[in-house]
Coordinates of C-alpha atoms in Angstrom, one line a residue:
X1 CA -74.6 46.7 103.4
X2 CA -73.6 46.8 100.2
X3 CA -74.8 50.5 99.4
X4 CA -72.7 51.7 101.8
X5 CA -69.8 49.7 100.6
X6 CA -69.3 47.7 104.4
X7 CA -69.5 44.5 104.7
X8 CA -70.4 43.8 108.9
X9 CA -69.4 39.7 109.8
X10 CA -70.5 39.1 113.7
X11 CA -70.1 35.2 114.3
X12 CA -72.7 33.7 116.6
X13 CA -70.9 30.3 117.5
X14 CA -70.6 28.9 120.9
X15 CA -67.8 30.7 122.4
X16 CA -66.0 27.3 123.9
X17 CA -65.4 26.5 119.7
X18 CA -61.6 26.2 118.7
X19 CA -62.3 26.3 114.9
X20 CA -65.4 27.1 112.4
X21 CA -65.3 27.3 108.6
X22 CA -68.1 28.5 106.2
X23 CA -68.3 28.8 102.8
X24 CA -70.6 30.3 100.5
X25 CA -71.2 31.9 97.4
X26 CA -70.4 35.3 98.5
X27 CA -67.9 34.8 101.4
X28 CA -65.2 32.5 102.6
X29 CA -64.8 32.7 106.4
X30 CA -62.8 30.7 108.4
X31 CA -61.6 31.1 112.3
X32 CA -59.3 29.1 114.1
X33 CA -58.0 29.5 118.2
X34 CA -54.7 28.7 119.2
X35 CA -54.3 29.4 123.1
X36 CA -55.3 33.3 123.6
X37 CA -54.9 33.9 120.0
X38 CA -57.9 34.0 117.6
X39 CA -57.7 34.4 113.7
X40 CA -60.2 35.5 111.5
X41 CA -59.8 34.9 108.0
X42 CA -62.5 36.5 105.3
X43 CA -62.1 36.4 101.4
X44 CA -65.6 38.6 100.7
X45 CA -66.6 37.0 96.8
X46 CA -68.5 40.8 95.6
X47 CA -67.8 42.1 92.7
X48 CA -66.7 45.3 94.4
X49 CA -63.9 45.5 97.3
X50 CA -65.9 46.2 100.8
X51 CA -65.2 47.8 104.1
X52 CA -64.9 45.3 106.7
X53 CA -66.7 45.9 109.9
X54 CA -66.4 42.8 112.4
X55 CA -67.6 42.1 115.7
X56 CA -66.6 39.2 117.6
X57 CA -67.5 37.7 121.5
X58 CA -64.8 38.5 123.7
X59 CA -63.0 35.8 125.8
X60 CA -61.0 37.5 127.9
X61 CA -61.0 40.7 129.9
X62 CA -57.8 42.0 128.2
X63 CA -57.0 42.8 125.2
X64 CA -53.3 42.6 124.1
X65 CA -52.7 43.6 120.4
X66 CA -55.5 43.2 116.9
X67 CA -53.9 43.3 113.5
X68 CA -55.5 43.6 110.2
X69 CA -53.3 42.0 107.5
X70 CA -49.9 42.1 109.4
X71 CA -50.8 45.9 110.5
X72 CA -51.6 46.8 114.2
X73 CA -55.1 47.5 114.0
X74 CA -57.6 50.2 116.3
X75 CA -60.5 48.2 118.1
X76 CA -62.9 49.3 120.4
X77 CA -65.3 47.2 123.2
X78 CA -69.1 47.5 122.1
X79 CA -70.1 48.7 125.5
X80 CA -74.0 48.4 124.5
X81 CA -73.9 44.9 123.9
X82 CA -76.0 42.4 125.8
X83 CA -75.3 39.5 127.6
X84 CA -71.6 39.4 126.6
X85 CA -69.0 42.2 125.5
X86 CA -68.3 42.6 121.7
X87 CA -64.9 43.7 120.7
X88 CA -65.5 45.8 117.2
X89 CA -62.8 46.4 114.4
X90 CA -63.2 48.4 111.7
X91 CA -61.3 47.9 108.1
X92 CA -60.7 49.9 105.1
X93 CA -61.5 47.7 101.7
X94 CA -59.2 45.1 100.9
X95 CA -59.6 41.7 98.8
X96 CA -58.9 39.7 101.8
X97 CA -59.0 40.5 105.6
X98 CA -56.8 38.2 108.3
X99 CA -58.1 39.4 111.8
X100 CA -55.6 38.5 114.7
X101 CA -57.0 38.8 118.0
X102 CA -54.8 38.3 120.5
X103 CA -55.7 38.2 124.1
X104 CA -54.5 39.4 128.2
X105 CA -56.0 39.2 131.3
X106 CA -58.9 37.0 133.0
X107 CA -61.7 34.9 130.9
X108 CA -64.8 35.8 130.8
X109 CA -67.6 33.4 131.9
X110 CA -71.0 34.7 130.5
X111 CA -74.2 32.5 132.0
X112 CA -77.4 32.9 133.4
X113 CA -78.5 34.9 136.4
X114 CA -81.4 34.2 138.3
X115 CA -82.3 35.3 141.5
X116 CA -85.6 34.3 143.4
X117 CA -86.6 37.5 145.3
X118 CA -89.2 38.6 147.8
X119 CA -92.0 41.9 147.2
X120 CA -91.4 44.4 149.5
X121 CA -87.7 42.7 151.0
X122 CA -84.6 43.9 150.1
X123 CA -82.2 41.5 148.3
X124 CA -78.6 42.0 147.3
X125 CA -77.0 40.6 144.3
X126 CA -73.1 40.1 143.2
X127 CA -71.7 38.6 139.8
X128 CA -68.5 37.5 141.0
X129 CA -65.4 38.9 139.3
X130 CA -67.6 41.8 137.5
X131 CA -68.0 45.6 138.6
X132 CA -71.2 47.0 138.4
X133 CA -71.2 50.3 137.2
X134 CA -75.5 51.1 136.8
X135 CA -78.5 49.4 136.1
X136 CA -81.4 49.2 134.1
X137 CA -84.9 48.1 135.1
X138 CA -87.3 48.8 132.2
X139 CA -90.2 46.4 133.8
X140 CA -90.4 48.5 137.3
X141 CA -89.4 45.5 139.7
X142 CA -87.3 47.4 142.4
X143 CA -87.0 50.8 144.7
X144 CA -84.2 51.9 146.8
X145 CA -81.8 50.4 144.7
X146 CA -78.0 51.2 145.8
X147 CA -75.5 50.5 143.8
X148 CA -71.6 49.6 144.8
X149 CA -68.6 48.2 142.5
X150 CA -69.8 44.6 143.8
X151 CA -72.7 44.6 144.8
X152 CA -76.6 45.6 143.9
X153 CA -79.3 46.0 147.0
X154 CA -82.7 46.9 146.3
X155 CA -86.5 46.3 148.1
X156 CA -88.5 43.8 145.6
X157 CA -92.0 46.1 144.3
X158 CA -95.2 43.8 144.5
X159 CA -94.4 43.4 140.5
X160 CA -95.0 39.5 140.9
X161 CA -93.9 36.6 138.4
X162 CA -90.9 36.6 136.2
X163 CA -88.9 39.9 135.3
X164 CA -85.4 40.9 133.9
X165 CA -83.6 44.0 134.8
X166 CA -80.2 45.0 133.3
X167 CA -76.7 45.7 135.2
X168 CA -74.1 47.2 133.2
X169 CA -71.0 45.1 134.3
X170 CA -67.2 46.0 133.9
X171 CA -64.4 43.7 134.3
X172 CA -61.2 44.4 133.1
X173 CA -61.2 46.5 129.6
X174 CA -64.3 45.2 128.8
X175 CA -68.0 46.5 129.6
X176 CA -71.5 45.1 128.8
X177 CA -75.3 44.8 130.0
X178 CA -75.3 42.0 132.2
X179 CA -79.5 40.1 131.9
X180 CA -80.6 38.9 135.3
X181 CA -83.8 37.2 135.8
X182 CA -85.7 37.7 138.9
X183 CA -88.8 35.6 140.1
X184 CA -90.3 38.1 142.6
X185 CA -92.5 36.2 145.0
X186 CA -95.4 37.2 147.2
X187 CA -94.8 38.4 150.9
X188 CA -94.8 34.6 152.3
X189 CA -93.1 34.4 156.2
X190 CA -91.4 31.9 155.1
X191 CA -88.9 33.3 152.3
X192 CA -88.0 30.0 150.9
X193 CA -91.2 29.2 150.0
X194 CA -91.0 27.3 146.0
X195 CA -93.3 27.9 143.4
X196 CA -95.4 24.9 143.9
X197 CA -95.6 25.9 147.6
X198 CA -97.0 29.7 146.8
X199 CA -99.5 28.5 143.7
X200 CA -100.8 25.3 147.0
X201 CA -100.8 28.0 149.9
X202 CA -103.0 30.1 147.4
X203 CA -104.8 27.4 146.5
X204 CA -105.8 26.5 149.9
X205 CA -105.9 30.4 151.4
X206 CA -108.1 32.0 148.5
X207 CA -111.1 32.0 146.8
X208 CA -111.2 29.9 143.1
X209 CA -113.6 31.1 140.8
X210 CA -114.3 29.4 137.7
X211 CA -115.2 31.8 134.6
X212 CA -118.1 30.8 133.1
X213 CA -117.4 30.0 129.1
X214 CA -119.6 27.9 127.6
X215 CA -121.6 31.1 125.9
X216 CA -118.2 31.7 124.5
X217 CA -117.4 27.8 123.4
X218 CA -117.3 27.7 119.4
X219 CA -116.0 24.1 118.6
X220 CA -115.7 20.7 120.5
X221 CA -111.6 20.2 121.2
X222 CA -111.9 17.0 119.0
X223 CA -112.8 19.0 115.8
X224 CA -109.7 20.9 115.6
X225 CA -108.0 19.0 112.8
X226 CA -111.9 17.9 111.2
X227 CA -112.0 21.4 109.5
X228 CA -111.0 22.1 106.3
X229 CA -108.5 25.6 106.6
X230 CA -109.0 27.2 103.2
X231 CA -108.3 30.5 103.7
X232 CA -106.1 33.1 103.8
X233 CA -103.9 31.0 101.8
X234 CA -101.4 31.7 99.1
X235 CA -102.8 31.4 95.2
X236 CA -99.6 30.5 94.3
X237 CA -97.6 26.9 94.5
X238 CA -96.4 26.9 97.8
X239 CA -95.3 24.2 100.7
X240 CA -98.2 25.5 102.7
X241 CA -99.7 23.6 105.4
X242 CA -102.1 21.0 104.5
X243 CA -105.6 22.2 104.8
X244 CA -106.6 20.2 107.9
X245 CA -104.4 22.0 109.7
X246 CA -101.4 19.6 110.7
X247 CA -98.7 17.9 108.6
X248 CA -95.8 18.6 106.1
X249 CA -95.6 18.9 101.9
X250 CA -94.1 15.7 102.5
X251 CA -97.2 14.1 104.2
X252 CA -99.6 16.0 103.6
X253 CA -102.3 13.3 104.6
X254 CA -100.9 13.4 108.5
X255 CA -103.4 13.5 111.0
X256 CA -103.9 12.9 114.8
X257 CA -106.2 11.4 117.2
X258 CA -107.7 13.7 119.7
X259 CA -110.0 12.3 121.6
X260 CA -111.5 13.9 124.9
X261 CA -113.1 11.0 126.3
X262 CA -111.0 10.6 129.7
X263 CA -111.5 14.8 130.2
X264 CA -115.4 14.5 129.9
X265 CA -115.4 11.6 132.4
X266 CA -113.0 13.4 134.8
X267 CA -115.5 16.4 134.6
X268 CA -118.4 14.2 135.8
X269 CA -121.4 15.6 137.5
X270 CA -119.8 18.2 139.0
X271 CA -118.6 19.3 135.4
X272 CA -115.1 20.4 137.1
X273 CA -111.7 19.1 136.9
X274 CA -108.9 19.5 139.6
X275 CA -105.1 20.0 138.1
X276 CA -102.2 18.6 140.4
X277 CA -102.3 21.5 142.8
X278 CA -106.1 21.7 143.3
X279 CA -107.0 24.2 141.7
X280 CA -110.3 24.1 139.7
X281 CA -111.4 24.4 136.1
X282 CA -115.1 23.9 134.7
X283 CA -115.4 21.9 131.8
X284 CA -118.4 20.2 130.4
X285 CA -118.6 16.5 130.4
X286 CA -121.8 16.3 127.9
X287 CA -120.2 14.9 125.1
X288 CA -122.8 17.0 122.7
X289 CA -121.7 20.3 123.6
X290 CA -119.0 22.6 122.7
X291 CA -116.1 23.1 125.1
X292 CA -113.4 25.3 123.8
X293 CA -112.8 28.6 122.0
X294 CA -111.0 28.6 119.3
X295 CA -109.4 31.8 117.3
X296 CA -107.0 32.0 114.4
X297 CA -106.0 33.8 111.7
X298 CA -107.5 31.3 109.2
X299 CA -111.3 32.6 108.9
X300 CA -112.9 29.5 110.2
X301 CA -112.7 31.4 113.6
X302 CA -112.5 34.8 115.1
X303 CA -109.0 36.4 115.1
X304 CA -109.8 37.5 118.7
X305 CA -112.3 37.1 121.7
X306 CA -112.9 38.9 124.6
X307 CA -114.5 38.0 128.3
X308 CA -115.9 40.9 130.3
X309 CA -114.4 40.5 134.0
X310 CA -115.1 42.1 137.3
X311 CA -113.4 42.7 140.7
X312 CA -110.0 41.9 141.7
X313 CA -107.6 39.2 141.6
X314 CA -103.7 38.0 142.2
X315 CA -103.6 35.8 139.4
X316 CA -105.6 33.4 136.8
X317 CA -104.9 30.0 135.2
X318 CA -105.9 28.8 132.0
X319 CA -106.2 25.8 130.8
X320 CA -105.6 26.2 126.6
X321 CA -105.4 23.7 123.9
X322 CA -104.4 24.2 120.4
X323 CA -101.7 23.9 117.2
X324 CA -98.7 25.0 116.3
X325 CA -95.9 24.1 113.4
X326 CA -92.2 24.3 113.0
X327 CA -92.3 27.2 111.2
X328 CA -94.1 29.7 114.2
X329 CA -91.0 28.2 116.5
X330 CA -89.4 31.1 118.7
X331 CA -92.1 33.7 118.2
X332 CA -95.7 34.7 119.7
X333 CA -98.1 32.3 118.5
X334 CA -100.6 34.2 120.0
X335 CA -101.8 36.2 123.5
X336 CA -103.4 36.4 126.6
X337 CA -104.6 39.7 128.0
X338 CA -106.1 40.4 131.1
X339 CA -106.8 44.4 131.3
X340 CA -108.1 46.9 134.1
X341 CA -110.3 49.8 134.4
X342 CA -107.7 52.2 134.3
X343 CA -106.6 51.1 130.6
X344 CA -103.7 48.8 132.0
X345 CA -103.3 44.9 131.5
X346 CA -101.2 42.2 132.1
X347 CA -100.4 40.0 129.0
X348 CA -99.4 36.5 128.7
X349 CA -97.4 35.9 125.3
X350 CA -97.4 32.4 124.1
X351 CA -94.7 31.2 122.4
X352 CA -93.5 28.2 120.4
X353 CA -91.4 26.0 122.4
X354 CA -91.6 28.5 126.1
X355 CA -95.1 27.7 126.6
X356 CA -97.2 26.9 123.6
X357 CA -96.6 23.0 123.3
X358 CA -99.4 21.5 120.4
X359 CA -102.2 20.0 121.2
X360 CA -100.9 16.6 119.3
X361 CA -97.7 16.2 121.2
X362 CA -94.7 17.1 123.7
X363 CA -92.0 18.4 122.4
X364 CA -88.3 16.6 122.1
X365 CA -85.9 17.8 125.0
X366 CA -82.7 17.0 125.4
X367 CA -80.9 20.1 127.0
X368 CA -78.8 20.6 123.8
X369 CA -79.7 21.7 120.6
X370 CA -83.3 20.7 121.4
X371 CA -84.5 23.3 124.7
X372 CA -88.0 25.5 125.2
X373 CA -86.1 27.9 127.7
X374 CA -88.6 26.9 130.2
X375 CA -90.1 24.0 132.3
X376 CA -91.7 21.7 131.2
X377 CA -95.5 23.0 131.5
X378 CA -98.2 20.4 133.2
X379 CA -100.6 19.2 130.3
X380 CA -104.0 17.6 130.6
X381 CA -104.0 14.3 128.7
X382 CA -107.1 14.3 127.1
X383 CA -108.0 11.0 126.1
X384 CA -106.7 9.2 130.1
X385 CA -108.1 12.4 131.8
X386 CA -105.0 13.1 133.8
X387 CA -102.8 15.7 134.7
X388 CA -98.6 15.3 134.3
X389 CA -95.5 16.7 133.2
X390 CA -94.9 14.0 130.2
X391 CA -96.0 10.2 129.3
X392 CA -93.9 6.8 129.6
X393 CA -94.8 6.2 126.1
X394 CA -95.8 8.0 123.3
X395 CA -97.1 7.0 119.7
X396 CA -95.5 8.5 116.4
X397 CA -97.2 10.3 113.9
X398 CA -95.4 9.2 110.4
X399 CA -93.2 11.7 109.1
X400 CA -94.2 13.8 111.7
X401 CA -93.6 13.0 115.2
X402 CA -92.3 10.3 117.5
X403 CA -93.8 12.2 120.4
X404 CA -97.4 11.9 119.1
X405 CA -100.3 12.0 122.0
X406 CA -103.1 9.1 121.5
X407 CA -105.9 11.5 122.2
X408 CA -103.7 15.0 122.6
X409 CA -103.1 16.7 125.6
X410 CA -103.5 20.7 126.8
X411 CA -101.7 23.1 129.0
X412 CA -102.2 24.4 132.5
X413 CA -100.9 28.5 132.3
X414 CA -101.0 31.2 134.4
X415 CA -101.1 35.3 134.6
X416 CA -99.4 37.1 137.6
X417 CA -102.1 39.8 138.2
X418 CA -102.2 43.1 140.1
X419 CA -104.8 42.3 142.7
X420 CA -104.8 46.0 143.3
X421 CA -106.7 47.0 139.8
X422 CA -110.2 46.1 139.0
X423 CA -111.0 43.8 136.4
X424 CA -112.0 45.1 132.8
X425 CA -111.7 41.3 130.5
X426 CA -109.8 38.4 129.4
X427 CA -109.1 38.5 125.5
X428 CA -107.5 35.8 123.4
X429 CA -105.6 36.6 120.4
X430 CA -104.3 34.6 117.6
X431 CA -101.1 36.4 116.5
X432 CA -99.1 33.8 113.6
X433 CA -100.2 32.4 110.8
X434 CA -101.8 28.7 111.1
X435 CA -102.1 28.1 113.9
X436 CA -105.0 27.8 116.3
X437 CA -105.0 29.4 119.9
X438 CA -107.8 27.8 122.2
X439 CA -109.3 28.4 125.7
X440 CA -110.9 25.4 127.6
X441 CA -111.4 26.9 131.3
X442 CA -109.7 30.1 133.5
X443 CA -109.9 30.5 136.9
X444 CA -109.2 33.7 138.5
X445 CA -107.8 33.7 143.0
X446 CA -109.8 36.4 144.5

């Protein structure tokens, strides 16, 4: 922040690394840990002399002693932060800065919380070695929520599916909001019940009802990378993506089969399909008609399309098909909204990798650098007409992907809703920039 004369450095390296270096054109940074003490060593390269502001992970619960070039220095813990605490020091302008952290006390393990809870049963949560000092739950997920130095009880609301609430945690010197994930279940007997368990029970106890979308189908799944995508596009040179809708500037003729052969016979007479938990999606197996809705951004299709609804239901699953590129990785690709009569909705967000996979192939996971944050969805493969979580062998694309799909594959989803509400409609929205969001089938429980 230049204009105000501060220069603000807030590393984001794994916290287990002993050592980083970075160089640039504007800044030299280099950090090194030798037992509890870590050194921070910034030459800023500006043309004017900068305040320093840094804020670094913590990695220990005490803090002995930070100096500033030689100089004890004042620090204070960031006591907003998120997920881990943030020690903060702030630095008049100098032409070099050496930061010398030096630590006391217990480490500090930050991880992942989750907690698989029950609606309308109290549950009790502890993060061991932490003291809870209040909690935030912006999504409404619990009542009667009591709150001691160790420990968190509260009655589960019937707010079903996944939610996050926040617990400001203390332990030693340092403070923070602590995420915890929560997978609030239905009122089964049994409260061990798994996910696959609830979506078969409700499978077998409820009613299915297959939405009706073939007035709404504008395209044949196979088409998707037959069009031309012209527009909106840039008027100047760009490494924009190619106009069928798939590819790279470096092959910018890449193109993949889709072929729906093995879903139309798997629809058959009946013109219905069965995923691996039984539950029921109309598709037709007429080879001559349409059997998806697309929408995008590009004008070849509607940015948006809604489905008028009625009555009441606890959830609905979609089966959706479409693309997505590199470049629309970790944001909303596009939406699912299911609304109510009293103006509120539930709203699925689809994202590239958590749950929007492309319709051409399955992504690369290998727990490391390469994760989606999420399971790994069940696809339809289009061209053998089955459902599964992933193939024995898959085809390359050159210069594109060794994960290709012969044929191309789609996605089983699903919306927690609030049985509770009446129905109003089911929208799709295309949110980023080239890509295309489809719907194949929905079906709502009663």
């Amino acid at each position: 922040d230049a204009l105000h004369d501060t220069l603000t450095i807030q590393p984001g390296f794994p916290a287990k690394w002993n050592y980083a270096n970075l160089q640039t054109p504007d800044i030299n940074f280099d950090f090194k840990r030798s037992g509890d003490i870590d050194t921070y060593t910034i030459s800023p390269l500006f043309k004017n002399k900068l305040c320093l502001k840094i804020l670094v992970g913590v990695t220990k619960d005490e803090i002995a002693s930070v100096s500033v070039n030689g100089k004890i220095s004042q620090w204070n813990i960031v006591s907003s932060s998120v997920g881990k605490p943030l020690l903060q020091v702030n630095t008049a302008a100098a032409e070099n800065y050496k930061i010398v952290i030096k630590y006391a006390g217990k480490s500090i393990v930050t991880k992942e919380y989750k907690f698989q809870v029950t609606s309308g049963k109290r549950f009790k949560i502890s993060l061991s070695g932490m003291e809870m000092l209040n909690v935030y739950d912006p999504e409404q997920t619990m009542d009667k929520v009591l709150l001691k130095e160790d420990l968190l009880t509260a009655t589960a609301k019937d707010n079903l599916g996944q939610k996050t609430i926040f617990i400001k945690v203390k332990q030693g010197s340092c403070s923070w909001w602590q995420p915890v994930d929560l997978l609030i279940m239905p009122n089964f007997t049994s409260l061990n019940i798994s996910v696959s368990d609830w979506l078969t029970t409700t499978a077998g106890k409820n009613t299915l009802e297959k939405i009706d979308l073939h007035n709404y189908f504008n395209d044949k799944i196979t088409n998707i990378f037959n069009h031309e995508y012209l527009s909106p596009r840039p008027v100047s040179p760009t490494l924009q993506l190619p106009t069928q809708g798939i590819g790279n500037w470096a092959y910018p003729l890449a193109t993949a089969n889709i072929d729906d052969n093995g879903l139309r016979k798997l629809a058959g007479t009946t013109n219905e399909i069965k995923d691996s938990i039984g539950i029921p999606f109309a598709t037709p197996s007429d080879t001559s008609v349409n059997n998806i809705l697309f929408t995008s951004q590009w004008h070849n299709f509607p940015k948006s399309v809604t489905i008028p609804l009625s009555g009441n239901a606890s959830q609905v699953y979609l089966l959706m098909a479409g693309s997505t590129n590199p470049m629309q990785s970790r944001l909303t690709n596009g939406m699912v909204v299911v609304s109510y009569t009293d103006g509120s909705g539930d709203t699925l967000l689809l994202k590239n990798p958590q749950n929007w996979w492309p319709i051409e192939q399955d992504y690369y996971i290998d727990g490391h650098a390469f994760t989606t944050g999420d399971d790994f969805p069940e696809r339809l493969y289009l061209k053998e007409g089955k459902f599964a979580k992933g193939l024995p062998v898959y085809t390359t694309i050159k210069g594109f992907s060794n994960r290709a799909i012969d044929g191309g594959a789609a996605t089983v989803l699903g919306i927690f809703l609030d049985k509770r509400k009446t129905l109003r409609s089911l929208s799709i929205h295309a949110i980023a920039n080239d890509v295309v969001i489809g719907l194949m089938a929905a079906t709502l429980v009663r």
